[in-house]
Tab-separated table of C-alpha atoms in Angstrom:
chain	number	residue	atom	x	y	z
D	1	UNK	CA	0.000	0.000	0.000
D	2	UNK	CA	2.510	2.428	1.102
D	3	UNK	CA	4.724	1.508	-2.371
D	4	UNK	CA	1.830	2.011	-4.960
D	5	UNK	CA	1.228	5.408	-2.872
D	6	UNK	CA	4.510	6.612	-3.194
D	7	UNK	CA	4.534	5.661	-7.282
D	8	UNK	CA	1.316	7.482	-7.093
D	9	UNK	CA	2.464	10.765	-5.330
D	10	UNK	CA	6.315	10.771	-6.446
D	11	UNK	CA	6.231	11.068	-10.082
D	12	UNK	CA	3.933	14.410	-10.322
D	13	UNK	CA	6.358	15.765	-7.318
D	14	UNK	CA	9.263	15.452	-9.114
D	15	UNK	CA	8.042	16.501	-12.207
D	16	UNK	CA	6.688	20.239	-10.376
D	17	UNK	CA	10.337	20.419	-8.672
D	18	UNK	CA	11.891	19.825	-12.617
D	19	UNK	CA	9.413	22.621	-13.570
D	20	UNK	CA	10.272	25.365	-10.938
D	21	UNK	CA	13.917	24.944	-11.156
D	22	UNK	CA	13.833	25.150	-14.833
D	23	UNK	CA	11.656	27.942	-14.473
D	24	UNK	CA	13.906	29.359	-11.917
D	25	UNK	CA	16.710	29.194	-14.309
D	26	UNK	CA	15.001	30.306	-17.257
D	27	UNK	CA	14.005	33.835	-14.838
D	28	UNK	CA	17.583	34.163	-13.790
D	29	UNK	CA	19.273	33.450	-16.560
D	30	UNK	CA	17.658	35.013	-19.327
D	31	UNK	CA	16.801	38.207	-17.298
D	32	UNK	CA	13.261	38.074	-17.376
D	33	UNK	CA	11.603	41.117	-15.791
D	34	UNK	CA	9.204	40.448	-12.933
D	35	UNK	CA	6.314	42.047	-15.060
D	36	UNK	CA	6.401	39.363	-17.283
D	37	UNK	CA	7.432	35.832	-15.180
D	38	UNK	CA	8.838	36.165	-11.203
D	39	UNK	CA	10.899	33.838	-9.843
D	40	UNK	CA	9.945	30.487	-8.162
D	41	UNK	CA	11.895	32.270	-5.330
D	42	UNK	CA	10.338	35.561	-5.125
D	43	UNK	CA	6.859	34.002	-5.325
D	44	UNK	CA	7.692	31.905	-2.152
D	45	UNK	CA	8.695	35.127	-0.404
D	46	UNK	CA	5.664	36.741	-1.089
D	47	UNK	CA	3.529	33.666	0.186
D	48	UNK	CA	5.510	34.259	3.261
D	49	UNK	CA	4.512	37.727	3.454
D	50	UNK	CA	1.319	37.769	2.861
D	51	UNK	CA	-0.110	34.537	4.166
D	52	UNK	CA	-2.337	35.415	7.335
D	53	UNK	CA	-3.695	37.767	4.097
D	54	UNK	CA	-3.901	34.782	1.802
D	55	UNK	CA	-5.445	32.622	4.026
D	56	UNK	CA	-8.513	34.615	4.977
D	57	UNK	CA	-8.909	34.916	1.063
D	58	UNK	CA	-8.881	31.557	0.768
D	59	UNK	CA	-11.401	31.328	2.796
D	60	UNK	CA	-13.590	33.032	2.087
D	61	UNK	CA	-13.378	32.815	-1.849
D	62	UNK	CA	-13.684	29.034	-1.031
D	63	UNK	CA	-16.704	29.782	1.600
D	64	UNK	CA	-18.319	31.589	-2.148
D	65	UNK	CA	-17.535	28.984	-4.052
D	66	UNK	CA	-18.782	26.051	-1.626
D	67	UNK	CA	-21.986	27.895	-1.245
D	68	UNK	CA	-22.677	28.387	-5.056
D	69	UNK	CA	-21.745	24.790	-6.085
D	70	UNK	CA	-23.991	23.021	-3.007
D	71	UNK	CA	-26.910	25.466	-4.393
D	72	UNK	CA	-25.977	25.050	-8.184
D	73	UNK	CA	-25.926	21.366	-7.888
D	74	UNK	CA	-28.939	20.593	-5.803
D	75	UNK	CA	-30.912	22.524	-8.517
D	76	UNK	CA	-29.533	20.920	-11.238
D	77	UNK	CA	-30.604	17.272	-9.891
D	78	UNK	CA	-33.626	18.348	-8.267
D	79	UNK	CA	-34.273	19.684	-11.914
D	80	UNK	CA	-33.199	16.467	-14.052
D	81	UNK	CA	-35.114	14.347	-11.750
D	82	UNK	CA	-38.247	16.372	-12.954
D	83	UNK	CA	-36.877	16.139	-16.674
D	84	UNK	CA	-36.503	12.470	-16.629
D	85	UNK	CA	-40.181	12.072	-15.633
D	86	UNK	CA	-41.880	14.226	-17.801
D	87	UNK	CA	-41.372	15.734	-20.994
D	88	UNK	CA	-42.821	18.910	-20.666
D	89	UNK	CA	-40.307	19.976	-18.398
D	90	UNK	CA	-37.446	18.335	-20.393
D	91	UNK	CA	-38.591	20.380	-23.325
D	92	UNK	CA	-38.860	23.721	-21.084
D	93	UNK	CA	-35.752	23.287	-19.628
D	94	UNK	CA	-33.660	22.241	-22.692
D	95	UNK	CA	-33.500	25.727	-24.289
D	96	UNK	CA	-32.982	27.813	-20.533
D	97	UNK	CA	-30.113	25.220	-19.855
D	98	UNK	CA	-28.570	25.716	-23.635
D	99	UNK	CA	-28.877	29.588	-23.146
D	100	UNK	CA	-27.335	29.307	-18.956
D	101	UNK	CA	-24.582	27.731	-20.654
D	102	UNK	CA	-23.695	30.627	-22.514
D	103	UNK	CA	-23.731	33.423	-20.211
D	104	UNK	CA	-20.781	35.393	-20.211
D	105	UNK	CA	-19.583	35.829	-16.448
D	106	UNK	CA	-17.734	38.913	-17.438
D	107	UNK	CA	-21.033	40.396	-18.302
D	108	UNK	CA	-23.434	38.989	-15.843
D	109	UNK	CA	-21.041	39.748	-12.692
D	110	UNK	CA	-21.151	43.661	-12.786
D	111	UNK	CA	-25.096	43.314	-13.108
D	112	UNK	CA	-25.563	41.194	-9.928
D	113	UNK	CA	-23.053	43.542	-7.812
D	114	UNK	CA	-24.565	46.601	-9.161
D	115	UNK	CA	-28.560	44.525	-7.899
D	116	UNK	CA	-27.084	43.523	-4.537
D	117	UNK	CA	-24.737	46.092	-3.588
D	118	UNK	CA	-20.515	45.930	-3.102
D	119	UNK	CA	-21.033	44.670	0.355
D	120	UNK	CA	-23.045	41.425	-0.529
D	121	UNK	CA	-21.196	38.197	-1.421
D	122	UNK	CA	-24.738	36.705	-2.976
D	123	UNK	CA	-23.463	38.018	-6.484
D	124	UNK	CA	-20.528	35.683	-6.530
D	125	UNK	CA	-22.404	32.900	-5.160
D	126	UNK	CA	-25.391	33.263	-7.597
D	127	UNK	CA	-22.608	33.310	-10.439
D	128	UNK	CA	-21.029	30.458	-9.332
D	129	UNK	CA	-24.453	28.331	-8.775
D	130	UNK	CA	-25.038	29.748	-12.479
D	131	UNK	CA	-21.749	28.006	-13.640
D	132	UNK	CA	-22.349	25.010	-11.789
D	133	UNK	CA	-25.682	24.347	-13.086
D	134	UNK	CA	-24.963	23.105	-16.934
D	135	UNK	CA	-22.856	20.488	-16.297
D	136	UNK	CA	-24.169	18.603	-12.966
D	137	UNK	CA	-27.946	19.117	-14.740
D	138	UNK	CA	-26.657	17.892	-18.005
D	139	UNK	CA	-24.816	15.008	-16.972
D	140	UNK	CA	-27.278	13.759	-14.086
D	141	UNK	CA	-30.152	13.481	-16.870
D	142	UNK	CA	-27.715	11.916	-19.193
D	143	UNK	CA	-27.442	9.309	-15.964
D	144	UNK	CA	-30.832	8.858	-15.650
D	145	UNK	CA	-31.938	8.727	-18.827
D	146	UNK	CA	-29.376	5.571	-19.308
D	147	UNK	CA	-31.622	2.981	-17.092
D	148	UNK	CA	-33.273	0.288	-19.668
D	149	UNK	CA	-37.149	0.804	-19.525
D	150	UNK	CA	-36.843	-3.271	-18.720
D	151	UNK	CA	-35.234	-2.650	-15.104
D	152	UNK	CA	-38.340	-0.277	-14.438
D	153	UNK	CA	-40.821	-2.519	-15.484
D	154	UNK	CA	-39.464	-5.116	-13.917
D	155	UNK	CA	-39.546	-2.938	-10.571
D	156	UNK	CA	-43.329	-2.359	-11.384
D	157	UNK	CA	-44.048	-5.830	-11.716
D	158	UNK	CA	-43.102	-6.353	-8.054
D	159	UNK	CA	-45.634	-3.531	-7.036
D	160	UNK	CA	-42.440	-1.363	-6.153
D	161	UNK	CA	-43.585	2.381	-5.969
D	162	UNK	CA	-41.985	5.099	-7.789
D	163	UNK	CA	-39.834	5.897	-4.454
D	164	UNK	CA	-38.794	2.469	-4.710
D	165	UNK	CA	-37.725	2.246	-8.697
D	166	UNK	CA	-35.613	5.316	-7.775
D	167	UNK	CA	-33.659	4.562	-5.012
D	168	UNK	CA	-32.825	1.002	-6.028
D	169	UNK	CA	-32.560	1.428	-10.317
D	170	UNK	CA	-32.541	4.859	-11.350
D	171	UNK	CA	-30.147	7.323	-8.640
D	172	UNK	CA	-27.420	4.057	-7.910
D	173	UNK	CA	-27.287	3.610	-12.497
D	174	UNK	CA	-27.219	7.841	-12.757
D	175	UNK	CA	-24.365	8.288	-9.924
D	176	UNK	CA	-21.567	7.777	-12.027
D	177	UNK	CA	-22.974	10.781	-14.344
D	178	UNK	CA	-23.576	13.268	-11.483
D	179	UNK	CA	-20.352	12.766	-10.065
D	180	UNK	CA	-18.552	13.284	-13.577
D	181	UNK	CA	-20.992	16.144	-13.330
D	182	UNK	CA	-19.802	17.249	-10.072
D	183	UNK	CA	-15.935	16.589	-10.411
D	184	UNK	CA	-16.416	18.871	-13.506
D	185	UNK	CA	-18.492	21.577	-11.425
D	186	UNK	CA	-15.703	21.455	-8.406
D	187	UNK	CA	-13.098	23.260	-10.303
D	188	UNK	CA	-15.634	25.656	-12.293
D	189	UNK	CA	-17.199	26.882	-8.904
D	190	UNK	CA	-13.554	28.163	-7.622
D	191	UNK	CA	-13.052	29.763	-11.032
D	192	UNK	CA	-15.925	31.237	-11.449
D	193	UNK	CA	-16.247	32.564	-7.832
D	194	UNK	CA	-12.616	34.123	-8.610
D	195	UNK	CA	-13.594	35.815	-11.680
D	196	UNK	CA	-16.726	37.132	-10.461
D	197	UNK	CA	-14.129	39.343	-7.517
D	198	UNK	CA	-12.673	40.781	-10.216
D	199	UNK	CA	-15.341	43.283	-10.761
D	200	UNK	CA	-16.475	45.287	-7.502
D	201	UNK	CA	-17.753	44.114	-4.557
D	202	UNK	CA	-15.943	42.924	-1.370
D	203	UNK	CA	-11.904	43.316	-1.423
D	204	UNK	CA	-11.964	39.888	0.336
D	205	UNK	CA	-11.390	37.412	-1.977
D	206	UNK	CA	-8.639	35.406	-4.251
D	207	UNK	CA	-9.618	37.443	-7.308
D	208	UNK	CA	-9.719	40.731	-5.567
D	209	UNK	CA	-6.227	40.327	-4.161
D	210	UNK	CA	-5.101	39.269	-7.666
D	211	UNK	CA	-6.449	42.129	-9.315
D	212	UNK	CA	-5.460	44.719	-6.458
D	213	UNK	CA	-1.937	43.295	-6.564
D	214	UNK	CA	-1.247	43.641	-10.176
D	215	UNK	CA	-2.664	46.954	-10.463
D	216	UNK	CA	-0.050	48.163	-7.741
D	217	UNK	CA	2.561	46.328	-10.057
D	218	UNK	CA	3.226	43.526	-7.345
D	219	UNK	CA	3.436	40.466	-9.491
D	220	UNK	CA	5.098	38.528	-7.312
D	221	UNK	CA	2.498	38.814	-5.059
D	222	UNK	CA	-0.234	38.420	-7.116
D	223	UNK	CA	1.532	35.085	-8.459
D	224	UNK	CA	1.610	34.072	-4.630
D	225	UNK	CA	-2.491	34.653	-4.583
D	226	UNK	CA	-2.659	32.636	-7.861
D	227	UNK	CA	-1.120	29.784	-6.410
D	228	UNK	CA	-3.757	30.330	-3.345
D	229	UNK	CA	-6.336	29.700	-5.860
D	230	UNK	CA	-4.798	27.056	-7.192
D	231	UNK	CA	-4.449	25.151	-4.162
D	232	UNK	CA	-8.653	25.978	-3.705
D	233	UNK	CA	-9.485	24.178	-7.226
D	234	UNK	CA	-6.970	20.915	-6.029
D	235	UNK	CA	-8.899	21.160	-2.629
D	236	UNK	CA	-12.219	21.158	-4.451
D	237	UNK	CA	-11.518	18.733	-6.815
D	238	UNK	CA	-10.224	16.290	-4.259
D	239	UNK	CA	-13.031	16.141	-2.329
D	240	UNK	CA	-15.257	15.740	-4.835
D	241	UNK	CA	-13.086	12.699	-5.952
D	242	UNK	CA	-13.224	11.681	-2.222
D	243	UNK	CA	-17.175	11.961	-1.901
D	244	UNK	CA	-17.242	9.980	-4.924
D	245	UNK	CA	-15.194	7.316	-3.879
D	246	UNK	CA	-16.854	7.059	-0.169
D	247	UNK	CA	-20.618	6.880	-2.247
D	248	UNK	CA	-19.490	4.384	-4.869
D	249	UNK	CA	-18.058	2.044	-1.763
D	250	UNK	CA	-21.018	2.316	-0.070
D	251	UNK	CA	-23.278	1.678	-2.679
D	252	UNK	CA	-21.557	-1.258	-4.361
């Protein structure tokens, strides 16, 4: 167990320390301003710096981000569970979900903080439920759409109710679809909850620091909030894949 973890974690560790030395080198060597690419080095001050800063950022970007994509993908299920049973409301949805998908955030975000006002975080988390929607909604139907008409009937035929069909056929086939859903959703929320700082609103966030940072010509800094945000997607991400894992176990 502990070998296959260590073949697991050791490759992509030694492949990120190839990267920042050679990117180290390239910096140093080739006298690259710090407009254009900081150092490895000078990055790793600045996290030092600023990292009670950073932290409370993290925070509550993530806090944004966590909201939107718990409301975002409740919706979306809550809403493909309706599609799958009647058509109507797979036809009505079809063309809202198709025109959700292409909602420019850039656009939408200075609407919402302009509704709610600079001191409300509901903009970024309505945003971010936004993003989330498309792909948990459009994968969970996709899910539950794949369970053979046979299995149903076959449910019926032993007087099982509709509760019944669902628990034991049609959620346990679709749960490989919402999580794909999901794991796609996970890293969306955290960028979209970033992006949506970058235009007014609270100076307490990831994206606010980033944009604050570079404006003040700080790019070392603002590389250091970067990799706070990049740290947020892995932490996402990861427990979505962990969730997953823990549901599939138990439902095998």
């Amino acid at each position: 167990m502990r070998s296959a973890t260590l073949r697991f974690v050791l490759p992509p560790v030694a492949l990120g320390l190839v990267v920042l030395v050679a990117w180290e080198l390239l910096v140093a060597l080739g006298d690259i301003q710090p407009y254009l690419l900081p150092a490895p080095t000078a990055i790793l001050t600045q996290l030092g710096l600023v990292s009670p800063v950073l932290w409370t950022s993290f925070l509550a970007t993530g806090a944004n981000a966590l909201i939107g994509l718990i409301a975002g993908a409740l919706l979306a299920i809550s809403m493909a569970l309706l599609a799958s049973r009647l058509s109507f409301i797979d036809e009505l949805l079809t063309p809202v979900v198709a025109a959700i998908a292409v909602v420019p955030i850039v656009a939408l975000a200075p609407v919402l903080t302009t509704m709610y006002g600079a001191t409300s975080e509901t903009p970024r988390r309505v945003i971010v439920a936004i993003v989330v929607f498309v792909p948990v909604f459009i994968n969970t139907l996709r899910g539950l759409r794949q369970v053979l008409p046979v299995h149903r009937d076959l449910m019926r035929a032993y007087a099982a109710s509709n509760w019944q069909i669902s628990r034991t056929v049609t959620i346990p086939g679709a749960l490989p679809y919402v999580f794909t859903g999901l794991n796609i959703a996970s890293s969306l929320a955290v960028i979209s909850a970033i992006v949506a700082e970058y235009f007014g609103g609270l100076q307490n966030g990831l994206g606010s620091r980033i944009t604050s940072a570079a404006a003040n010509s700080a790019y070392p800094r603002a590389w250091a909030y970067v990799f706070g945000a990049i740290i947020l997607g892995v932490v996402f991400y990861a427990a979505t894949l962990a969730i997953e894992k823990a549901v599939s176990r138990r439902t095998a």
